[in-house]
Amino acid sequence: MAMSINSSFTSAKGEGVESFLGNSLLSRTCPSSSSLCNNVRMKSVPKIVAVTAPPRPQERAPASTGSVKQAMTMTEKILARASDKGCLSPGENVWVNTDILMTHDVCGPGTIGIFKREFGADAKVWDREKVVIIPDHYIFTADERANRNVDILREFAHEQNIKYFYDIKDLSDFKVNPDYKGVCHVALAQEGHCRPGEVLFGTDSHTCTAGAFGQFATGIGNTDAGFILGTGKLLIKVPPTMRFVLDGEMPSFLHAKDLILHIIGEITVAGATYKAMEFTGSVVENMTMEDRMTLCNMVVEAGGKNGVIAADSVTFNYLEGKTQKSFEPVYTDGSARFNAEYKFNVSELEPVVAKPHSPDNRGVARECKDVKIDRVYIGSCTGGKTEDFVAAAKLLHASGQKVKVPTFLVPATQKVWVDLYTILVPGADGKTCAKIFEEAGCETPASPSCAACLGGPKDTYARMNEPQVCVSTTNRNFPGRMGHKESQVYLASPYTAAASALTGFVTDPRKFM
């Protein structure tokens, strides 16, 4: 058996949607069923004030937020702090204060339009230093409407004096645009906008990537984002938490992408609908930040509201030099209740793919060896980070062979692009990723962006404009996701993608490792 799973389910109080009853709901501090909270309410709960901390706080034992000693999960604690509540339970509706709102060129114009319609043409955003605008999706294209979207972002950023607007003006050479970053979810982390204990909303479903930093991060629609622009607040329902315990020894041929594909295949694309997915265990503790980002990135593919991983020394080390703002991590209490718990022995897992046309259509890579492919795509917020390319380069170098199908490489950000040409790949005789890719016959690394992950205009780099079969490190394989609606996409890890490029078929990476 490929995995060992123990699932235990506990009922979560108040999971249903609560009706909005004016001030009576907003005045609720805790569920009425909690005698402890009733006692606290009688004594009046003091306002919770965020405690400042140095950018690199000391590690400490888990503790509850504020003075109310009700066991809570990490997600519940973050939302309790953000809503000035002493304690929260799943199902409660609360107004939360936003630490960061992110939008990009696809959803930004709509968000701006709603903001101006509802708050007035001359209205100012609630906090110009908490709005992050990152053009990244349809950038390197001649499509006039796509280009106009970026113009709208630029006009708004200048009008509002937005501090964090990562602009791009010269599309002919991304390197001459010092402010341009690339894919929003990776750029948010690299630029220090992801901090433990905070609340981050973004007009993109994969905003949940930032949960890897121990914060509440989730995607929202344009209407909600427009409301946040004007008020800095959003009314949300507290999600119940599912816990995923990953223990054992991580095999050298596995990648974080394999683990999240295993999990989604196990619980299905609806298995975590409007739930928080909390990852823990020895395997997670030993992961790099980029691997943790891969795990949290795809929780939305299981319907999750957010993914979250406890902040630790790995988190704090990553954040050094990236942010000067103080933050205060929170941690799940030992007696916190979970909606469900899954335990995986990672030592027993093997490389997998998600077959067309759903992320939960799990298949073992070795059993798909007869699937002939037309191309390989390595990129996106899920699989276009530095470590993703290093993994692919290591396998290609170890094989000593050339790829048999076009292999497209799209770095997520400018920093990742630079890394491909400067970082030496371990055990590769002093070669960089770019050198190994060149020797293997891959396409030259493209300009950083989302590129073909979301299809885009027909001149989008690596877009599938005809029916083809592709092995991709992206996150979705629905019909038409990467272009032509009759194309087929197999989601895979960078290892599996590189191995497949070498054979022209879906290939288990152990063949070359």
Short mmCIF file of C-alpha atoms in Angstrom, two decimals:
data_model
loop_
_atom_site.label_atom_id
_atom_site.label_comp_id
_atom_site.label_asym_id
_atom_site.label_seq_id
_atom_site.Cartn_x
_atom_site.Cartn_y
_atom_site.Cartn_z
CA MET A 1 0.00 0.00 0.00
CA ALA A 2 1.42 3.39 -0.99
CA MET A 3 0.33 5.28 2.09
CA SER A 4 -0.76 4.88 5.66
CA ILE A 5 -3.71 7.02 6.67
CA ASN A 6 -5.50 7.31 9.98
CA SER A 7 -8.55 9.51 9.81
CA SER A 8 -10.38 10.62 12.94
CA PHE A 9 -13.28 13.01 12.77
CA THR A 10 -14.63 15.22 15.51
CA SER A 11 -17.76 17.28 15.28
CA ALA A 12 -17.12 20.99 15.00
CA LYS A 13 -19.64 23.23 16.73
CA GLY A 14 -21.36 25.83 14.68
CA GLU A 15 -20.13 24.72 11.27
CA GLY A 16 -23.23 25.98 9.53
CA VAL A 17 -23.51 29.49 8.15
CA GLU A 18 -24.82 31.79 10.88
CA SER A 19 -27.37 34.43 10.01
CA PHE A 20 -26.27 38.04 10.18
CA LEU A 21 -28.36 39.68 12.90
CA GLY A 22 -27.02 43.18 13.14
CA ASN A 23 -25.12 44.16 16.26
CA SER A 24 -26.09 40.98 18.09
CA LEU A 25 -23.69 38.97 15.93
CA LEU A 26 -20.88 41.49 16.10
CA SER A 27 -21.14 41.62 19.90
CA ARG A 28 -20.69 37.85 20.24
CA THR A 29 -17.37 37.02 21.76
CA CYS A 30 -17.64 33.22 21.92
CA PRO A 31 -20.18 30.45 21.23
CA SER A 32 -22.97 30.47 23.79
CA SER A 33 -22.33 26.77 24.45
CA SER A 34 -19.02 27.54 26.14
CA SER A 35 -19.44 28.09 29.88
CA LEU A 36 -15.91 29.45 30.11
CA CYS A 37 -16.66 32.04 27.48
CA ASN A 38 -19.96 32.89 29.22
CA ASN A 39 -18.04 33.65 32.36
CA VAL A 40 -15.56 35.75 30.45
CA ARG A 41 -18.35 37.65 28.73
CA MET A 42 -19.91 38.52 32.12
CA LYS A 43 -16.61 40.04 33.21
CA SER A 44 -16.19 41.86 29.84
CA VAL A 45 -13.38 40.92 27.53
CA PRO A 46 -10.57 43.46 27.22
CA LYS A 47 -9.65 44.58 23.72
CA ILE A 48 -6.85 42.46 22.32
CA VAL A 49 -3.96 44.64 21.22
CA ALA A 50 -1.25 43.25 18.91
CA VAL A 51 2.04 42.86 20.70
CA THR A 52 5.08 44.06 18.80
CA ALA A 53 8.00 41.72 18.35
CA PRO A 54 11.35 41.84 16.58
CA PRO A 55 11.39 40.56 12.99
CA ARG A 56 12.97 37.35 14.26
CA PRO A 57 11.11 36.33 17.41
CA GLN A 58 12.41 33.62 19.66
CA GLU A 59 10.83 30.21 19.34
CA ARG A 60 8.50 29.42 22.19
CA ALA A 61 5.97 26.89 23.32
CA PRO A 62 2.42 27.23 21.97
CA ALA A 63 0.29 29.72 23.85
CA SER A 64 -3.22 31.04 23.40
CA THR A 65 -3.89 34.50 22.04
CA GLY A 66 -4.78 37.08 24.64
CA SER A 67 -6.09 36.29 28.10
CA VAL A 68 -8.88 33.85 27.25
CA LYS A 69 -7.65 30.29 27.71
CA GLN A 70 -9.89 28.50 25.20
CA ALA A 71 -8.02 26.00 23.07
CA MET A 72 -7.87 27.21 19.47
CA THR A 73 -6.19 26.30 16.23
CA MET A 74 -3.70 28.58 14.51
CA THR A 75 -6.31 29.84 12.06
CA GLU A 76 -8.80 30.59 14.84
CA LYS A 77 -6.18 32.50 16.83
CA ILE A 78 -5.11 34.66 13.90
CA LEU A 79 -8.71 35.58 13.14
CA ALA A 80 -9.45 36.18 16.83
CA ARG A 81 -6.60 38.67 17.03
CA ALA A 82 -7.60 40.33 13.75
CA SER A 83 -11.19 40.76 14.95
CA ASP A 84 -10.36 41.87 18.52
CA LYS A 85 -12.01 38.78 19.94
CA GLY A 86 -10.85 36.78 22.91
CA CYS A 87 -11.77 33.48 21.31
CA LEU A 88 -13.47 32.15 18.21
CA SER A 89 -15.04 28.90 17.08
CA PRO A 90 -15.69 27.52 13.58
CA GLY A 91 -18.81 28.94 11.98
CA GLU A 92 -18.70 32.34 13.64
CA ASN A 93 -18.89 35.38 11.38
CA VAL A 94 -16.48 38.16 12.27
CA TRP A 95 -15.16 41.40 10.88
CA VAL A 96 -11.41 41.04 10.52
CA ASN A 97 -8.80 43.75 10.03
CA THR A 98 -6.64 43.27 6.95
CA ASP A 99 -2.85 43.43 7.14
CA ILE A 100 -2.22 43.11 3.40
CA LEU A 101 -4.48 43.26 0.34
CA MET A 102 -2.93 42.04 -2.91
CA THR A 103 -4.35 42.38 -6.39
CA HIS A 104 -2.98 41.88 -9.91
CA ASP A 105 -3.67 42.72 -13.55
CA VAL A 106 -6.49 40.20 -14.04
CA CYS A 107 -8.65 41.20 -11.07
CA GLY A 108 -7.21 44.60 -10.16
CA PRO A 109 -9.18 46.70 -12.69
CA GLY A 110 -12.48 45.15 -11.56
CA THR A 111 -11.58 45.69 -7.92
CA ILE A 112 -10.68 49.32 -8.59
CA GLY A 113 -13.94 49.86 -10.47
CA ILE A 114 -16.00 48.52 -7.56
CA PHE A 115 -14.04 50.62 -5.07
CA LYS A 116 -14.68 53.82 -7.02
CA ARG A 117 -18.33 53.01 -7.62
CA GLU A 118 -19.08 52.31 -3.97
CA PHE A 119 -16.77 54.80 -2.20
CA GLY A 120 -16.64 57.59 -4.76
CA ALA A 121 -14.42 58.58 -7.66
CA ASP A 122 -12.17 60.62 -5.34
CA ALA A 123 -12.07 58.12 -2.45
CA LYS A 124 -8.74 57.14 -0.92
CA VAL A 125 -7.76 53.60 0.04
CA TRP A 126 -7.76 52.82 3.74
CA ASP A 127 -3.98 52.40 3.93
CA ARG A 128 -1.68 52.96 0.95
CA GLU A 129 1.11 50.92 2.59
CA LYS A 130 -1.06 47.82 3.03
CA VAL A 131 -2.09 47.52 -0.62
CA VAL A 132 0.25 45.48 -2.83
CA ILE A 133 -0.32 45.60 -6.60
CA ILE A 134 1.56 43.07 -8.74
CA PRO A 135 1.05 42.76 -12.51
CA ASP A 136 1.97 39.18 -13.40
CA HIS A 137 -0.60 37.23 -15.40
CA TYR A 138 -0.91 38.55 -18.95
CA ILE A 139 2.21 40.67 -19.27
CA PHE A 140 4.35 39.72 -22.27
CA THR A 141 1.63 39.90 -24.88
CA ALA A 142 0.56 42.24 -27.65
CA ASP A 143 -3.07 41.94 -26.58
CA GLU A 144 -4.36 45.51 -26.15
CA ARG A 145 -6.90 44.62 -23.47
CA ALA A 146 -4.29 42.82 -21.39
CA ASN A 147 -1.93 45.77 -21.70
CA ARG A 148 -4.72 48.16 -20.77
CA ASN A 149 -5.26 46.26 -17.53
CA VAL A 150 -1.72 47.06 -16.47
CA ASP A 151 -2.25 50.70 -17.45
CA ILE A 152 -5.29 50.83 -15.14
CA LEU A 153 -3.21 49.48 -12.26
CA ARG A 154 -0.51 52.08 -12.93
CA GLU A 155 -2.98 54.96 -13.02
CA PHE A 156 -4.59 53.86 -9.77
CA ALA A 157 -1.27 53.29 -8.00
CA HIS A 158 -0.10 56.79 -8.93
CA GLU A 159 -3.43 58.36 -7.99
CA GLN A 160 -3.42 56.65 -4.58
CA ASN A 161 0.34 56.88 -4.02
CA ILE A 162 0.47 53.10 -3.43
CA LYS A 163 3.80 52.25 -1.85
CA TYR A 164 4.07 48.71 -3.19
CA PHE A 165 3.31 48.75 -6.89
CA TYR A 166 5.64 46.48 -8.88
CA ASP A 167 5.33 48.11 -12.28
CA ILE A 168 6.55 47.03 -15.70
CA LYS A 169 6.80 49.49 -18.60
CA ASP A 170 9.25 47.96 -21.09
CA LEU A 171 7.86 44.61 -22.24
CA SER A 172 10.75 44.02 -24.64
CA ASP A 173 13.21 43.33 -21.82
CA PHE A 174 11.93 42.59 -18.34
CA LYS A 175 15.43 43.08 -16.89
CA VAL A 176 15.29 46.85 -17.44
CA ASN A 177 12.24 47.10 -15.18
CA PRO A 178 13.71 47.16 -11.66
CA ASP A 179 10.30 47.29 -9.99
CA TYR A 180 8.80 44.36 -11.89
CA LYS A 181 8.79 41.13 -9.89
CA GLY A 182 6.72 38.43 -11.55
CA VAL A 183 4.23 35.92 -10.11
CA CYS A 184 2.42 37.55 -7.19
CA HIS A 185 2.46 34.63 -4.73
CA VAL A 186 6.21 34.12 -4.96
CA ALA A 187 6.90 37.86 -5.09
CA LEU A 188 4.84 38.46 -1.95
CA ALA A 189 7.15 36.13 -0.05
CA GLN A 190 10.38 37.41 -1.58
CA GLU A 191 9.46 41.04 -0.90
CA GLY A 192 8.62 40.43 2.77
CA HIS A 193 4.84 40.82 2.62
CA CYS A 194 4.21 37.41 4.22
CA ARG A 195 4.49 37.56 8.01
CA PRO A 196 3.44 35.12 10.76
CA GLY A 197 0.22 35.90 12.58
CA GLU A 198 -1.12 38.33 9.98
CA VAL A 199 -4.13 38.35 7.63
CA LEU A 200 -3.49 38.54 3.89
CA PHE A 201 -6.26 38.70 1.31
CA GLY A 202 -5.65 38.54 -2.43
CA THR A 203 -7.77 38.58 -5.56
CA ASP A 204 -6.35 35.23 -6.63
CA SER A 205 -7.32 31.79 -5.40
CA HIS A 206 -3.69 30.78 -4.81
CA THR A 207 -3.17 33.53 -2.25
CA CYS A 208 -3.33 30.60 0.20
CA THR A 209 0.36 30.04 -0.67
CA ALA A 210 1.29 32.57 2.02
CA GLY A 211 -0.13 30.33 4.74
CA ALA A 212 3.28 28.66 4.68
CA PHE A 213 4.44 31.59 6.82
CA GLY A 214 1.98 30.92 9.62
CA GLN A 215 -0.54 33.55 8.54
CA PHE A 216 -4.15 33.49 7.43
CA ALA A 217 -4.05 33.95 3.66
CA THR A 218 -6.91 33.35 1.27
CA GLY A 219 -8.28 34.37 -2.09
CA ILE A 220 -11.26 36.71 -2.40
CA GLY A 221 -13.40 38.19 -5.16
CA ASN A 222 -13.32 41.69 -6.62
CA THR A 223 -16.29 42.89 -4.57
CA ASP A 224 -14.71 41.88 -1.27
CA ALA A 225 -11.40 43.41 -2.38
CA GLY A 226 -13.13 46.66 -3.32
CA PHE A 227 -14.69 46.78 0.15
CA ILE A 228 -11.31 46.19 1.79
CA LEU A 229 -9.76 49.00 -0.27
CA GLY A 230 -12.22 51.39 1.33
CA THR A 231 -12.41 50.02 4.87
CA GLY A 232 -9.54 47.64 5.57
CA LYS A 233 -12.05 45.11 6.89
CA LEU A 234 -13.88 42.02 5.67
CA LEU A 235 -16.65 39.90 7.15
CA ILE A 236 -15.72 36.22 6.99
CA LYS A 237 -16.81 32.95 8.55
CA VAL A 238 -14.25 31.17 10.72
CA PRO A 239 -13.36 27.89 8.98
CA PRO A 240 -12.99 24.59 10.84
CA THR A 241 -9.49 23.13 10.67
CA MET A 242 -8.36 19.83 9.18
CA ARG A 243 -4.93 18.64 10.30
CA PHE A 244 -2.52 16.75 8.06
CA VAL A 245 0.37 15.06 9.85
CA LEU A 246 3.28 14.15 7.56
CA ASP A 247 5.84 11.95 9.28
CA GLY A 248 8.54 9.53 8.19
CA GLU A 249 11.61 10.11 6.05
CA MET A 250 11.18 12.04 2.80
CA PRO A 251 12.57 9.92 -0.07
CA SER A 252 15.07 11.69 -2.33
CA PHE A 253 12.84 11.17 -5.37
CA LEU A 254 9.82 12.90 -3.82
CA HIS A 255 8.98 16.58 -3.84
CA ALA A 256 6.45 18.64 -1.89
CA LYS A 257 4.32 18.63 -5.06
CA ASP A 258 3.98 14.84 -4.77
CA LEU A 259 2.73 15.18 -1.20
CA ILE A 260 0.02 17.71 -1.93
CA LEU A 261 -1.12 15.73 -4.99
CA HIS A 262 -1.34 12.64 -2.75
CA ILE A 263 -3.44 14.56 -0.24
CA ILE A 264 -5.79 16.04 -2.83
CA GLY A 265 -6.18 12.62 -4.40
CA GLU A 266 -7.06 11.23 -0.99
CA ILE A 267 -9.68 13.79 0.08
CA THR A 268 -10.85 14.93 -3.42
CA VAL A 269 -11.26 18.44 -4.81
CA ALA A 270 -14.20 19.00 -2.45
CA GLY A 271 -12.69 17.33 0.61
CA ALA A 272 -11.66 20.54 2.37
CA THR A 273 -14.38 22.89 1.18
CA TYR A 274 -14.26 26.07 3.30
CA LYS A 275 -11.86 24.50 5.78
CA ALA A 276 -8.39 25.39 6.94
CA MET A 277 -5.76 22.77 6.09
CA GLU A 278 -3.03 22.75 8.73
CA PHE A 279 0.17 20.85 7.92
CA THR A 280 2.46 19.48 10.60
CA GLY A 281 4.77 16.56 11.33
CA SER A 282 8.50 15.88 11.08
CA VAL A 283 8.51 16.05 7.27
CA VAL A 284 6.96 19.52 7.28
CA GLU A 285 9.33 20.71 10.00
CA ASN A 286 12.28 19.70 7.82
CA MET A 287 10.93 21.40 4.69
CA THR A 288 12.33 24.60 3.21
CA MET A 289 10.06 27.62 2.90
CA GLU A 290 9.62 27.03 -0.82
CA ASP A 291 8.47 23.45 -0.24
CA ARG A 292 6.03 24.67 2.40
CA MET A 293 4.73 27.22 -0.08
CA THR A 294 4.09 24.39 -2.56
CA LEU A 295 2.01 22.53 0.03
CA CYS A 296 -0.12 25.54 0.94
CA ASN A 297 -0.41 26.73 -2.66
CA MET A 298 -2.67 23.87 -3.70
CA VAL A 299 -5.05 23.65 -0.73
CA VAL A 300 -7.59 25.54 -2.82
CA GLU A 301 -7.50 22.60 -5.25
CA ALA A 302 -9.12 20.62 -2.42
CA GLY A 303 -11.63 23.40 -1.79
CA GLY A 304 -9.71 24.72 1.21
CA LYS A 305 -10.26 28.22 2.56
CA ASN A 306 -6.63 28.48 3.62
CA GLY A 307 -3.56 26.40 4.32
CA VAL A 308 -1.26 27.05 7.26
CA ILE A 309 2.05 25.88 8.70
CA ALA A 310 3.45 26.95 12.06
CA ALA A 311 6.23 29.53 11.93
CA ASP A 312 9.60 28.31 13.19
CA SER A 313 13.32 28.98 12.75
CA VAL A 314 13.04 28.13 9.03
CA THR A 315 10.41 30.85 8.67
CA PHE A 316 12.32 33.43 10.68
CA ASN A 317 15.57 32.78 8.82
CA TYR A 318 13.79 33.23 5.49
CA LEU A 319 12.31 36.54 6.61
CA GLU A 320 15.63 37.99 7.76
CA GLY A 321 16.40 41.04 5.67
CA LYS A 322 13.04 40.88 3.87
CA THR A 323 10.90 42.84 6.33
CA GLN A 324 11.47 45.39 9.07
CA LYS A 325 7.90 45.14 10.35
CA SER A 326 7.29 43.41 13.66
CA PHE A 327 5.11 40.33 13.81
CA GLU A 328 3.78 37.97 16.45
CA PRO A 329 3.37 34.28 15.54
CA VAL A 330 0.61 32.16 17.05
CA TYR A 331 0.52 28.41 17.46
CA THR A 332 -2.18 25.77 17.67
CA ASP A 333 -2.97 24.68 21.21
CA GLY A 334 -2.34 21.05 22.09
CA SER A 335 -5.97 20.52 23.05
CA ALA A 336 -7.44 22.31 20.03
CA ARG A 337 -10.19 20.45 18.19
CA PHE A 338 -9.96 19.53 14.53
CA ASN A 339 -12.65 18.77 12.02
CA ALA A 340 -10.57 15.85 10.78
CA GLU A 341 -7.06 14.50 11.03
CA TYR A 342 -5.06 12.61 8.39
CA LYS A 343 -1.74 10.94 9.04
CA PHE A 344 0.67 9.99 6.27
CA ASN A 345 3.85 7.95 6.42
CA VAL A 346 5.76 9.80 3.71
CA SER A 347 8.41 7.06 3.59
CA GLU A 348 5.87 4.81 1.85
CA LEU A 349 4.83 7.26 -0.88
CA GLU A 350 5.99 7.31 -4.49
CA PRO A 351 5.89 9.85 -7.34
CA VAL A 352 2.40 10.67 -8.56
CA VAL A 353 0.67 12.75 -11.19
CA ALA A 354 -2.79 14.26 -11.42
CA LYS A 355 -4.24 12.98 -14.67
CA PRO A 356 -6.60 15.03 -16.85
CA HIS A 357 -8.87 16.75 -16.07
CA SER A 358 -8.85 17.25 -12.31
CA PRO A 359 -6.22 17.76 -9.58
CA ASP A 360 -7.68 14.84 -7.62
CA ASN A 361 -7.44 12.37 -10.53
CA ARG A 362 -4.42 10.82 -8.88
CA GLY A 363 -2.24 8.32 -10.65
CA VAL A 364 1.08 6.70 -9.83
CA ALA A 365 3.71 8.03 -12.23
CA ARG A 366 5.13 4.57 -13.02
CA GLU A 367 1.70 3.34 -14.08
CA CYS A 368 1.37 6.16 -16.64
CA LYS A 369 4.54 5.24 -18.53
CA ASP A 370 2.61 4.56 -21.74
CA VAL A 371 1.18 8.08 -21.92
CA LYS A 372 2.95 9.84 -24.79
CA ILE A 373 3.45 13.57 -24.27
CA ASP A 374 4.09 16.53 -26.57
CA ARG A 375 5.73 18.96 -24.18
CA VAL A 376 6.83 19.74 -20.61
CA TYR A 377 6.20 22.98 -18.73
CA ILE A 378 8.14 23.96 -15.59
CA GLY A 379 6.90 27.17 -14.01
CA SER A 380 4.06 28.93 -12.10
CA CYS A 381 3.58 29.87 -8.44
CA THR A 382 3.50 26.14 -7.67
CA GLY A 383 6.48 24.91 -9.67
CA GLY A 384 8.46 27.92 -10.85
CA LYS A 385 10.47 28.70 -7.72
CA THR A 386 14.25 28.43 -7.49
CA GLU A 387 14.23 25.06 -5.75
CA ASP A 388 11.82 23.66 -8.34
CA PHE A 389 14.29 24.44 -11.12
CA VAL A 390 17.23 23.14 -9.09
CA ALA A 391 15.38 19.83 -8.65
CA ALA A 392 14.72 19.54 -12.39
CA ALA A 393 18.32 20.49 -13.22
CA LYS A 394 19.73 17.89 -10.82
CA LEU A 395 17.77 15.13 -12.53
CA LEU A 396 18.67 16.29 -16.02
CA HIS A 397 22.36 16.45 -15.11
CA ALA A 398 22.27 13.01 -13.50
CA SER A 399 20.76 11.54 -16.67
CA GLY A 400 23.37 12.98 -19.02
CA GLN A 401 20.73 12.95 -21.74
CA LYS A 402 18.85 15.46 -23.85
CA VAL A 403 15.12 16.10 -23.70
CA LYS A 404 12.94 14.51 -26.36
CA VAL A 405 10.09 17.05 -26.28
CA PRO A 406 9.99 20.85 -26.07
CA THR A 407 10.61 21.76 -22.43
CA PHE A 408 9.49 25.25 -21.44
CA LEU A 409 11.01 27.01 -18.42
CA VAL A 410 9.23 30.00 -16.87
CA PRO A 411 10.81 31.43 -13.69
CA ALA A 412 8.24 32.81 -11.28
CA THR A 413 10.10 36.06 -10.55
CA GLN A 414 13.06 38.15 -11.60
CA LYS A 415 14.96 36.81 -8.60
CA VAL A 416 14.32 33.22 -9.66
CA TRP A 417 15.50 34.06 -13.19
CA VAL A 418 18.76 35.43 -11.77
CA ASP A 419 19.14 32.34 -9.58
CA LEU A 420 18.98 30.10 -12.66
CA TYR A 421 22.10 31.80 -14.01
CA THR A 422 24.04 32.22 -10.77
CA ILE A 423 23.29 29.40 -8.29
CA LEU A 424 25.42 26.29 -8.71
CA VAL A 425 23.46 23.05 -8.70
CA PRO A 426 24.68 20.66 -5.97
CA GLY A 427 26.61 17.71 -7.40
CA ALA A 428 26.58 19.13 -10.94
CA ASP A 429 30.28 19.88 -11.46
CA GLY A 430 29.92 23.60 -10.82
CA LYS A 431 27.14 24.15 -13.35
CA THR A 432 24.16 26.46 -13.01
CA CYS A 433 20.59 25.50 -13.77
CA ALA A 434 20.69 27.53 -16.96
CA LYS A 435 23.81 25.71 -18.18
CA ILE A 436 22.31 22.30 -17.46
CA PHE A 437 19.05 23.22 -19.20
CA GLU A 438 20.98 24.44 -22.22
CA GLU A 439 23.02 21.24 -22.45
CA ALA A 440 19.86 19.16 -22.12
CA GLY A 441 18.22 20.97 -25.03
CA CYS A 442 15.51 22.79 -23.05
CA GLU A 443 14.03 26.08 -24.19
CA THR A 444 15.79 29.20 -22.90
CA PRO A 445 14.27 30.41 -19.59
CA ALA A 446 11.48 32.85 -20.41
CA SER A 447 10.54 36.21 -18.93
CA PRO A 448 9.11 35.81 -15.41
CA SER A 449 5.31 35.72 -15.31
CA CYS A 450 2.36 33.37 -14.98
CA ALA A 451 2.69 32.73 -18.74
CA ALA A 452 0.72 29.67 -19.92
CA CYS A 453 -0.47 28.52 -16.48
CA LEU A 454 -3.78 30.34 -17.01
CA GLY A 455 -3.82 30.16 -20.78
CA GLY A 456 -4.05 33.83 -21.65
CA PRO A 457 -3.97 35.55 -25.07
CA LYS A 458 -2.87 33.35 -27.96
CA ASP A 459 0.60 34.90 -28.08
CA THR A 460 1.25 33.98 -24.44
CA TYR A 461 4.56 32.13 -24.07
CA ALA A 462 4.17 28.31 -24.14
CA ARG A 463 0.38 28.48 -24.41
CA MET A 464 -1.12 25.35 -25.96
CA ASN A 465 -2.91 26.64 -29.03
CA GLU A 466 -3.70 23.15 -30.33
CA PRO A 467 -4.62 19.82 -28.72
CA GLN A 468 -1.49 18.53 -27.01
CA VAL A 469 -0.47 16.46 -23.99
CA CYS A 470 1.67 18.27 -21.44
CA VAL A 471 3.37 17.34 -18.16
CA SER A 472 3.30 20.49 -16.06
CA THR A 473 4.40 21.70 -12.63
CA THR A 474 1.38 24.03 -12.47
CA ASN A 475 -1.63 23.57 -10.19
CA ARG A 476 -4.71 22.97 -12.36
CA ASN A 477 -5.47 20.70 -15.29
CA PHE A 478 -9.07 21.52 -16.11
CA PRO A 479 -10.05 21.56 -19.82
CA GLY A 480 -8.63 24.68 -21.45
CA ARG A 481 -6.64 25.73 -18.40
CA MET A 482 -3.36 26.08 -20.34
CA GLY A 483 -4.91 26.99 -23.65
CA HIS A 484 -6.72 24.68 -26.04
CA LYS A 485 -9.78 23.08 -24.48
CA GLU A 486 -8.91 19.68 -25.95
CA SER A 487 -5.39 19.64 -24.54
CA GLN A 488 -4.47 17.28 -21.69
CA VAL A 489 -2.39 18.32 -18.70
CA TYR A 490 -0.69 15.95 -16.25
CA LEU A 491 0.25 17.77 -13.05
CA ALA A 492 3.58 16.60 -11.62
CA SER A 493 6.60 17.49 -9.53
CA PRO A 494 9.70 19.09 -11.10
CA TYR A 495 11.43 15.69 -10.84
CA THR A 496 8.66 13.92 -12.74
CA ALA A 497 8.41 16.74 -15.28
CA ALA A 498 12.15 16.58 -16.02
CA ALA A 499 12.13 12.79 -16.26
CA SER A 500 9.17 12.92 -18.65
CA ALA A 501 10.97 15.46 -20.83
CA LEU A 502 13.83 12.97 -21.24
CA THR A 503 11.62 10.12 -22.45
CA GLY A 504 8.66 11.78 -24.18
CA PHE A 505 6.32 9.82 -21.92
CA VAL A 506 5.02 10.32 -18.37
CA THR A 507 7.97 8.95 -16.41
CA ASP A 508 8.73 8.03 -12.81
CA PRO A 509 11.81 10.11 -11.86
CA ARG A 510 13.40 7.13 -10.11
CA LYS A 511 14.41 5.99 -13.58
CA PHE A 512 17.11 8.69 -13.53
CA MET A 513 17.86 9.03 -9.82
#
